[in-house]
Coordinates of C-alpha atoms in Angstrom, one line a residue:
M1 CA 28.1 123.6 94.2
A2 CA 28.2 125.1 90.6
D3 CA 31.0 123.0 89.8
S4 CA 29.2 119.9 90.9
T5 CA 26.5 120.5 88.3
R6 CA 28.9 120.7 85.2
S7 CA 29.0 116.6 85.3
N8 CA 24.9 116.3 84.8
P9 CA 24.3 114.6 81.3
I10 CA 22.5 117.8 80.4
H11 CA 25.7 119.4 80.1
R12 CA 27.5 117.4 77.6
T13 CA 26.5 119.1 74.4
G14 CA 27.4 122.6 75.8
F15 CA 25.6 124.6 73.1
F16 CA 22.7 125.5 74.6
K17 CA 23.7 128.0 77.0
N18 CA 24.6 130.4 74.5
L19 CA 21.3 129.9 72.7
V20 CA 19.0 130.9 75.7
E21 CA 21.4 133.2 78.0
N22 CA 20.4 136.5 76.2
M23 CA 16.8 135.0 75.3
E24 CA 13.7 137.4 76.6
I25 CA 12.6 133.9 78.0
G26 CA 13.1 132.6 81.4
V27 CA 14.8 129.0 81.2
I28 CA 15.4 126.8 84.3
I29 CA 16.6 123.3 84.7
C30 CA 16.5 121.1 87.5
D31 CA 17.9 117.2 87.7
T32 CA 15.7 114.2 88.6
D33 CA 15.8 115.1 92.1
G34 CA 14.1 118.5 91.5
K35 CA 17.5 120.4 92.4
I36 CA 18.2 123.5 89.9
V37 CA 21.2 122.8 87.6
Y38 CA 20.5 125.7 85.5
I39 CA 19.3 129.0 85.4
N40 CA 19.4 131.8 82.7
R41 CA 19.8 135.3 83.2
T42 CA 16.5 136.4 82.2
Y43 CA 15.0 134.9 84.7
S44 CA 17.5 135.1 87.6
R45 CA 16.7 139.0 87.0
F46 CA 13.1 138.3 87.0
L47 CA 13.3 136.3 90.6
D48 CA 16.0 138.6 92.1
I49 CA 18.3 135.8 93.0
D50 CA 21.8 135.2 92.6
I51 CA 22.6 132.2 89.8
E52 CA 25.4 130.8 91.9
T53 CA 24.0 130.6 95.2
S54 CA 20.8 129.0 93.8
L55 CA 22.5 125.9 92.1
G56 CA 22.1 123.1 93.5
K57 CA 19.2 124.1 95.6
P58 CA 15.6 122.3 95.4
A59 CA 13.5 124.1 93.1
T60 CA 10.9 124.4 95.5
Q61 CA 13.4 126.5 98.2
V62 CA 13.8 129.0 95.1
I63 CA 10.1 129.0 94.1
S64 CA 7.8 127.7 96.5
N65 CA 5.1 126.6 94.2
S66 CA 7.6 125.1 91.4
R67 CA 6.1 122.2 89.8
L68 CA 9.5 120.9 88.4
P69 CA 9.8 118.4 90.6
V70 CA 6.5 116.8 89.8
V71 CA 7.4 116.7 86.2
A72 CA 10.5 115.0 87.4
K73 CA 8.6 112.4 89.0
T74 CA 5.6 111.9 86.7
G75 CA 7.5 112.5 83.3
I76 CA 4.2 114.2 81.9
A77 CA 4.9 117.6 80.3
E78 CA 2.7 120.7 81.6
I79 CA 2.3 123.1 78.4
N80 CA 0.7 126.4 78.6
Y81 CA 0.3 126.1 82.5
P82 CA -0.3 129.3 84.2
H83 CA 2.0 130.4 86.9
H84 CA 2.1 133.2 89.5
F85 CA 4.8 134.9 91.0
K86 CA 5.4 138.5 92.6
D87 CA 2.0 139.4 91.8
T88 CA 2.3 138.7 87.8
G89 CA 1.0 135.9 85.9
F90 CA 2.4 134.1 82.9
L91 CA 2.7 130.8 81.0
V92 CA 5.1 128.1 81.8
H93 CA 6.4 125.1 79.6
R94 CA 7.8 122.2 81.8
V95 CA 9.2 119.6 79.5
P96 CA 11.0 116.4 80.9
L97 CA 14.1 115.4 79.1
R98 CA 15.0 111.9 78.2
E99 CA 18.6 110.2 77.4
N100 CA 17.9 106.2 76.4
G101 CA 14.3 106.5 77.7
Q102 CA 15.2 108.1 81.2
I103 CA 14.4 111.2 82.3
I104 CA 17.6 113.2 83.2
A105 CA 16.2 116.5 83.9
V106 CA 13.4 119.0 83.8
V107 CA 13.5 122.3 81.6
G108 CA 10.8 125.1 82.5
L109 CA 10.4 127.9 79.8
V110 CA 9.0 130.8 81.2
L111 CA 7.1 133.3 78.9
F112 CA 7.0 136.9 80.0
D113 CA 4.8 140.0 78.8
S114 CA 3.0 138.4 75.8
A115 CA 0.5 140.8 75.6
T116 CA -1.5 139.0 73.0
T117 CA -1.5 135.8 74.7
V118 CA -2.3 137.7 78.2
S119 CA -5.0 139.8 76.5
K120 CA -6.5 136.9 74.6
L121 CA -6.7 134.3 77.3
A122 CA -6.7 136.0 80.7
D123 CA -10.2 134.4 81.6
K124 CA -8.9 130.9 80.3
L125 CA -5.7 131.7 82.6
E126 CA -8.0 132.6 85.7
Q127 CA -9.8 129.4 85.6
L128 CA -6.7 127.0 84.8
E129 CA -5.0 128.6 88.0
S130 CA -8.0 128.1 89.8
K131 CA -8.3 124.7 88.8
L132 CA -4.6 124.1 89.5
A133 CA -4.5 125.7 92.9
D134 CA -7.6 123.5 93.7
V135 CA -6.0 120.3 92.4
Q136 CA -2.8 121.0 94.0
K137 CA -4.9 121.3 97.6
E138 CA -6.9 117.9 96.8
L139 CA -3.5 116.2 96.0
A140 CA -1.8 117.5 99.1
T141 CA -5.0 116.2 101.3
V142 CA -4.8 112.7 99.2
H143 CA -0.9 112.1 99.6
A144 CA -1.7 112.5 103.3
T145 CA -4.4 110.0 103.8
T146 CA -3.4 107.3 100.8
F147 CA -3.9 103.7 101.6
T148 CA -3.1 100.7 99.8
F149 CA -4.0 96.9 99.6
E150 CA -1.4 96.1 102.1
S151 CA -3.1 98.4 104.7
I152 CA -6.1 96.2 104.4
I153 CA -6.0 93.7 107.4
G154 CA -7.4 90.1 107.6
K155 CA -7.5 86.6 107.0
S156 CA -10.8 85.4 106.1
E157 CA -12.0 83.9 103.2
S158 CA -14.5 86.8 102.6
I159 CA -11.9 89.7 103.3
K160 CA -9.6 88.0 100.8
K161 CA -12.2 87.7 98.4
A162 CA -12.9 91.2 98.6
V163 CA -9.1 92.3 97.7
G164 CA -9.0 89.8 95.3
E165 CA -12.1 91.7 93.3
A166 CA -10.8 95.2 94.3
S167 CA -7.5 94.3 92.9
S168 CA -8.8 93.2 89.6
A169 CA -11.1 96.4 89.5
A170 CA -7.9 98.2 89.7
G171 CA -6.4 96.8 86.6
N172 CA -9.3 98.5 84.6
T173 CA -11.1 101.6 84.1
M174 CA -14.8 100.0 84.7
P175 CA -17.1 101.6 87.3
V176 CA -16.7 100.0 91.0
L177 CA -19.8 99.8 93.7
I178 CA -18.3 99.0 97.1
T179 CA -20.9 98.0 99.4
G180 CA -20.8 97.3 103.2
E181 CA -21.8 98.4 106.6
S182 CA -20.5 101.7 108.5
G183 CA -16.7 101.3 109.4
T184 CA -15.9 98.6 107.5
G185 CA -13.4 100.3 105.2
K186 CA -15.1 101.3 101.9
E187 CA -13.1 104.3 101.8
L188 CA -9.9 102.3 102.6
F189 CA -10.7 100.0 99.4
A190 CA -11.5 102.8 97.0
H191 CA -8.0 104.9 98.0
A192 CA -6.2 101.1 97.3
I193 CA -7.8 100.6 94.0
H194 CA -6.8 104.1 93.0
H195 CA -3.4 103.7 94.3
A196 CA -3.1 100.1 92.5
S197 CA -4.8 101.6 89.0
S198 CA -2.8 103.4 86.2
R199 CA -4.4 106.7 87.5
R200 CA -2.6 106.8 90.9
H201 CA -0.3 109.8 89.8
F202 CA -3.4 111.9 89.5
P203 CA -6.0 113.2 91.7
F204 CA -8.4 111.0 94.1
I205 CA -11.2 113.4 94.4
R206 CA -13.6 112.2 97.3
V207 CA -17.5 113.6 98.0
N208 CA -19.6 112.5 100.5
C209 CA -23.2 112.3 99.1
A210 CA -24.8 112.2 102.5
A211 CA -22.7 115.4 104.2
M212 CA -23.3 118.1 101.4
P213 CA -26.4 120.0 101.7
K214 CA -29.0 119.8 98.8
D215 CA -28.7 123.3 97.5
L216 CA -24.5 123.2 97.4
L217 CA -24.6 119.4 96.0
E218 CA -24.4 120.2 92.1
A219 CA -22.2 123.4 92.6
E220 CA -19.6 121.2 94.3
L221 CA -19.9 118.3 91.7
F222 CA -19.9 120.4 88.3
G223 CA -18.5 123.6 89.7
Y224 CA -19.7 127.3 89.3
E225 CA -18.9 130.6 87.2
K226 CA -18.3 133.7 89.1
G227 CA -21.5 135.6 90.1
S228 CA -23.9 132.6 90.0
F229 CA -25.2 133.1 93.5
T230 CA -24.8 135.0 96.2
G231 CA -21.8 133.8 98.7
A232 CA -20.0 132.3 95.3
N233 CA -16.3 133.1 95.0
P234 CA -16.3 136.0 92.8
K235 CA -13.7 133.9 90.4
G236 CA -15.8 130.8 90.2
K237 CA -14.7 127.6 91.3
P238 CA -14.2 124.4 89.5
G239 CA -16.1 121.2 90.5
K240 CA -15.0 117.9 91.6
F241 CA -15.5 116.0 88.6
E242 CA -13.5 118.9 87.0
L243 CA -10.7 118.4 89.4
A244 CA -10.7 114.5 89.2
H245 CA -9.5 114.6 85.6
L246 CA -7.3 111.6 84.7
G247 CA -7.8 110.6 88.3
T248 CA -10.5 108.7 90.3
M249 CA -13.5 110.4 91.5
F250 CA -15.1 108.7 94.5
L251 CA -18.9 109.0 95.7
D252 CA -19.0 107.9 99.3
E253 CA -22.6 107.3 100.6
I254 CA -24.1 107.5 96.9
G255 CA -27.4 105.8 98.1
D256 CA -28.0 109.5 99.9
L257 CA -27.6 111.2 96.7
P258 CA -30.7 113.5 96.2
L259 CA -33.2 112.1 93.8
E260 CA -33.4 115.4 91.6
M261 CA -29.4 115.0 91.5
Q262 CA -29.3 111.5 90.1
P263 CA -30.1 111.9 85.9
K264 CA -27.7 114.9 86.3
L265 CA -25.3 112.7 87.7
L266 CA -25.9 110.2 85.3
R267 CA -25.7 112.1 82.1
V268 CA -22.2 113.1 83.5
L269 CA -21.2 109.1 83.9
E270 CA -22.6 108.5 80.2
L271 CA -20.9 111.5 78.4
K272 CA -18.1 112.5 80.5
E273 CA -19.1 116.1 80.0
F274 CA -21.1 118.9 82.4
E275 CA -21.5 122.6 82.6
R276 CA -20.4 124.5 85.4
V277 CA -23.6 126.1 87.4
G278 CA -24.4 129.4 85.5
G279 CA -21.6 128.6 82.6
V280 CA -22.6 127.7 79.0
N281 CA -19.3 126.0 78.2
V282 CA -19.3 122.2 77.8
I283 CA -16.4 120.8 80.1
S284 CA -15.0 117.5 79.7
S285 CA -13.0 115.3 82.0
D286 CA -11.9 111.8 82.1
F287 CA -12.3 110.1 85.4
R288 CA -12.7 106.8 86.6
I289 CA -15.9 106.4 88.8
V290 CA -15.9 104.4 92.1
S291 CA -19.1 104.8 94.5
A292 CA -20.0 103.4 97.5
T293 CA -22.5 103.1 100.1
N294 CA -23.9 101.4 103.4
Q295 CA -27.7 101.5 102.0
N296 CA -29.4 98.5 100.1
L297 CA -29.7 100.1 96.6
E298 CA -32.4 97.7 95.5
H299 CA -34.5 98.2 98.3
L300 CA -34.1 102.0 97.6
M301 CA -34.6 101.4 93.9
K302 CA -37.9 99.5 94.6
T303 CA -39.2 102.4 97.0
G304 CA -38.3 105.0 94.3
Q305 CA -35.8 106.5 95.9
F306 CA -32.7 105.6 93.6
R307 CA -32.6 105.4 90.0
R308 CA -32.2 101.9 88.1
D309 CA -30.2 103.6 85.3
L310 CA -28.1 105.2 87.3
Y311 CA -27.4 101.9 89.5
Y312 CA -26.6 100.1 86.5
R313 CA -24.3 102.5 85.4
I314 CA -22.4 102.9 88.9
N315 CA -22.5 98.7 89.3
G316 CA -19.9 97.5 87.0
I317 CA -17.5 95.9 89.3
P318 CA -19.4 95.0 92.9
V319 CA -17.3 94.4 95.8
D320 CA -18.9 93.5 98.9
I321 CA -17.1 94.2 102.6
E322 CA -18.7 91.6 105.0
P323 CA -19.3 93.3 108.6
L324 CA -16.8 92.0 111.4
R325 CA -19.7 89.6 113.0
N326 CA -19.2 87.6 109.9
R327 CA -15.5 87.3 109.8
R328 CA -14.3 87.2 113.5
E329 CA -11.0 85.5 112.5
D330 CA -10.3 89.1 111.7
I331 CA -10.8 90.8 114.7
I332 CA -7.3 90.0 116.6
P333 CA -5.1 90.6 113.5
L334 CA -7.1 93.8 113.2
A335 CA -6.6 94.8 116.7
Y336 CA -3.1 94.4 116.6
Y337 CA -2.4 96.3 113.8
F338 CA -4.8 99.0 115.2
I339 CA -2.0 99.0 118.2
E340 CA 1.2 99.4 116.1
K341 CA -0.4 101.8 114.4
T342 CA -1.6 103.9 117.7
V343 CA 1.9 103.0 119.6
K344 CA 4.6 103.3 117.0
G345 CA 7.5 101.7 117.2
P346 CA 9.0 98.8 119.5
S347 CA 6.7 99.9 122.2
G348 CA 3.6 98.8 120.3
K349 CA 4.7 95.6 118.8
G350 CA 5.7 94.7 122.6
I351 CA 1.7 95.0 123.5
R352 CA 0.0 91.8 123.9
I353 CA -3.8 90.7 124.3
T354 CA -4.5 87.9 127.1
P355 CA -6.7 85.2 125.5
T356 CA -9.5 85.9 128.0
A357 CA -9.7 89.5 126.5
E358 CA -9.2 87.8 122.7
K359 CA -12.1 85.7 123.6
A360 CA -14.6 89.1 124.7
M361 CA -13.5 90.9 121.2
E362 CA -14.1 88.0 119.1
Q363 CA -17.4 87.2 120.4
Y364 CA -18.5 90.7 120.7
D365 CA -20.8 91.8 117.3
W366 CA -18.8 95.1 116.5
P367 CA -21.7 97.0 115.0
G368 CA -19.2 99.7 114.1
N369 CA -17.2 97.3 112.6
G370 CA -13.5 98.6 112.2
R371 CA -14.3 102.1 113.2
E372 CA -15.6 100.9 116.3
L373 CA -12.8 98.4 116.9
L374 CA -10.0 101.2 116.5
H375 CA -11.7 103.5 118.8
V376 CA -11.7 100.8 121.3
V377 CA -8.1 99.9 120.9
Q378 CA -7.2 103.5 121.1
R379 CA -9.3 104.0 124.5
T380 CA -7.9 101.0 125.8
L381 CA -4.1 101.3 125.4
F382 CA -4.8 104.3 127.8
D383 CA -5.6 101.9 130.7
V384 CA -2.6 99.6 129.7
R385 CA 0.4 99.9 131.9
S386 CA 2.0 96.6 132.0
G387 CA 2.2 96.0 128.1
T388 CA -0.6 93.5 128.3
V389 CA -4.4 94.0 127.2
K390 CA -6.5 92.4 129.8
P391 CA -10.4 92.1 130.0
E392 CA -10.6 95.0 132.7
N393 CA -9.0 97.0 130.4
L394 CA -11.8 96.3 127.9
P395 CA -15.0 98.5 127.9
D396 CA -17.6 97.3 130.0
Y397 CA -20.5 97.0 127.1
L398 CA -18.4 94.6 125.5
F399 CA -19.1 92.0 128.0
H400 CA -23.0 92.7 127.4
S401 CA -23.0 90.7 124.6
T402 CA -25.5 87.7 124.5
M403 CA -22.8 85.8 123.2
F404 CA -20.2 86.8 126.2
P405 CA -21.7 87.5 129.8
K406 CA -20.8 90.2 131.7
R407 CA -18.1 89.6 133.9
S408 CA -19.3 90.7 137.1
A409 CA -23.0 90.9 138.1
A410 CA -24.8 94.6 138.9
T411 CA -25.2 95.0 142.4
T412 CA -28.5 96.2 142.2
L413 CA -31.2 96.4 139.7
N414 CA -31.0 100.1 139.3
D415 CA -27.3 100.0 138.4
Y416 CA -28.1 97.1 136.0
M417 CA -30.5 99.4 134.2
K418 CA -28.2 102.3 133.9
S419 CA -25.4 100.0 132.5
A420 CA -27.8 98.4 129.8
E421 CA -29.0 101.8 128.9
R422 CA -25.4 103.1 128.5
F423 CA -25.0 99.9 126.5
L424 CA -28.1 100.7 124.3
I425 CA -27.0 104.2 123.9
E426 CA -23.2 103.6 122.9
Q427 CA -24.1 101.0 120.6
T428 CA -27.0 102.9 118.7
M429 CA -24.4 105.6 118.3
R430 CA -21.8 103.8 116.8
Q431 CA -24.1 102.6 114.6
V432 CA -24.9 106.1 112.8
D433 CA -21.4 107.3 113.4
G434 CA -22.3 109.4 116.2
N435 CA -24.9 111.0 114.8
K436 CA -27.1 112.6 117.8
T437 CA -30.4 113.3 115.8
K438 CA -30.5 109.8 114.3
T439 CA -29.7 107.8 117.3
A440 CA -32.7 109.8 119.3
D441 CA -34.9 108.5 116.3
L442 CA -33.6 104.9 116.7
L443 CA -34.0 104.9 120.2
G444 CA -37.6 106.4 120.0
I445 CA -36.8 109.6 122.3
H446 CA -36.5 113.3 121.6
R447 CA -33.3 114.6 121.1
T448 CA -33.3 116.6 124.2
L449 CA -34.2 113.5 126.8
L450 CA -30.9 111.8 124.9
Y451 CA -28.7 114.4 126.1
R452 CA -29.9 114.5 129.4
K453 CA -29.5 110.4 129.5
M454 CA -25.7 111.0 128.0
K455 CA -25.1 113.4 130.7
L456 CA -26.5 111.2 133.7
L457 CA -24.6 108.3 132.4
G458 CA -21.6 110.0 131.6
I459 CA -21.5 108.9 128.2
D460 CA -19.3 111.8 126.1
L461 CA -21.7 114.6 124.4

């Protein structure tokens, strides 16, 4: 393996080995595939590894948290980054080497035991290391759930218009406000915008403004210093805006942002500066803001629940996603897409929906939009045995639509009333994403009574 690396372009000069072999600086070099092509003796002693057997191996196999492959892909140097190995903290430079404009390798320089650096920058290194670890966690999550514009399925004019607006938005840095009912795919659009933008190699950080408790939202957005409050991480924690540096900040359900948090958010969006909770240092972050809501923000402004100045700040480029009932020609293409995503391979491609079943699906209103359609497809596929989706495979409530009568009458009034009650409860739950408290409120009954009815009607609790 050692001999095979000698043909690499970085070995042609040959002079660097004598220069760095005996330096008290760790040196490691990997190629564009992230495989090690050189380690000096200083670094091999520190790692306690054999140089010859390490050459040709992926850097992450030798050093589990190595970022050399990341720099090889992004081409962006990382200078004075904190790193930890064997309970020892040190600084690392990771620099891409180029030849004729092309990256040919990445060199890592490891600075050990610099008393001056360690003593003066200990607190800063601790913060940077915490930030880097959190960024890596966020990136791992994002890479697992990234969508592109190719993931948006539909042939209706309205979905084509929305995709066109979002595609244009990806080409600049203006704020984007995505509106649409629950389940229409607002987060999918946000991912696609980020993926198509110049910031795609940097973090995509998502915050659900409705799901975060009010007393924790500020610390989550802006971070906090150590000892800021009871139960806080003793080392402090970077906030979402800090993690979104150079990337995209996605504020989902921004219409639910508490009124007292709105001026603080406005200030961050205007200045791109903030302070951690309990801190005094001003932190700058270069992020692009994308927001989404299923609420009518204009109505919220009239009732004093949403600030007008914040609305104008986030509504740079509006992208509205129509509900499925207004673009029925997208229902069947989406259904087939979900079938192939659920049953992968040739089996999924071979499943067909009969014309009668298609008609039932097209004429149902889909109050839960694409999310509800996905749930129905997944549920239906459990009943499909012949590779064909028939009306009897579909849930009963699809046939209660006013546009499509139920395929068989109930035998008694009691059966019919139970069926209608089940339909109303299930439809209401889909509208509020399964939130039972909101379902009970919308139905005008106590939550305890809702639970009893769900149990009686066989609805999943």
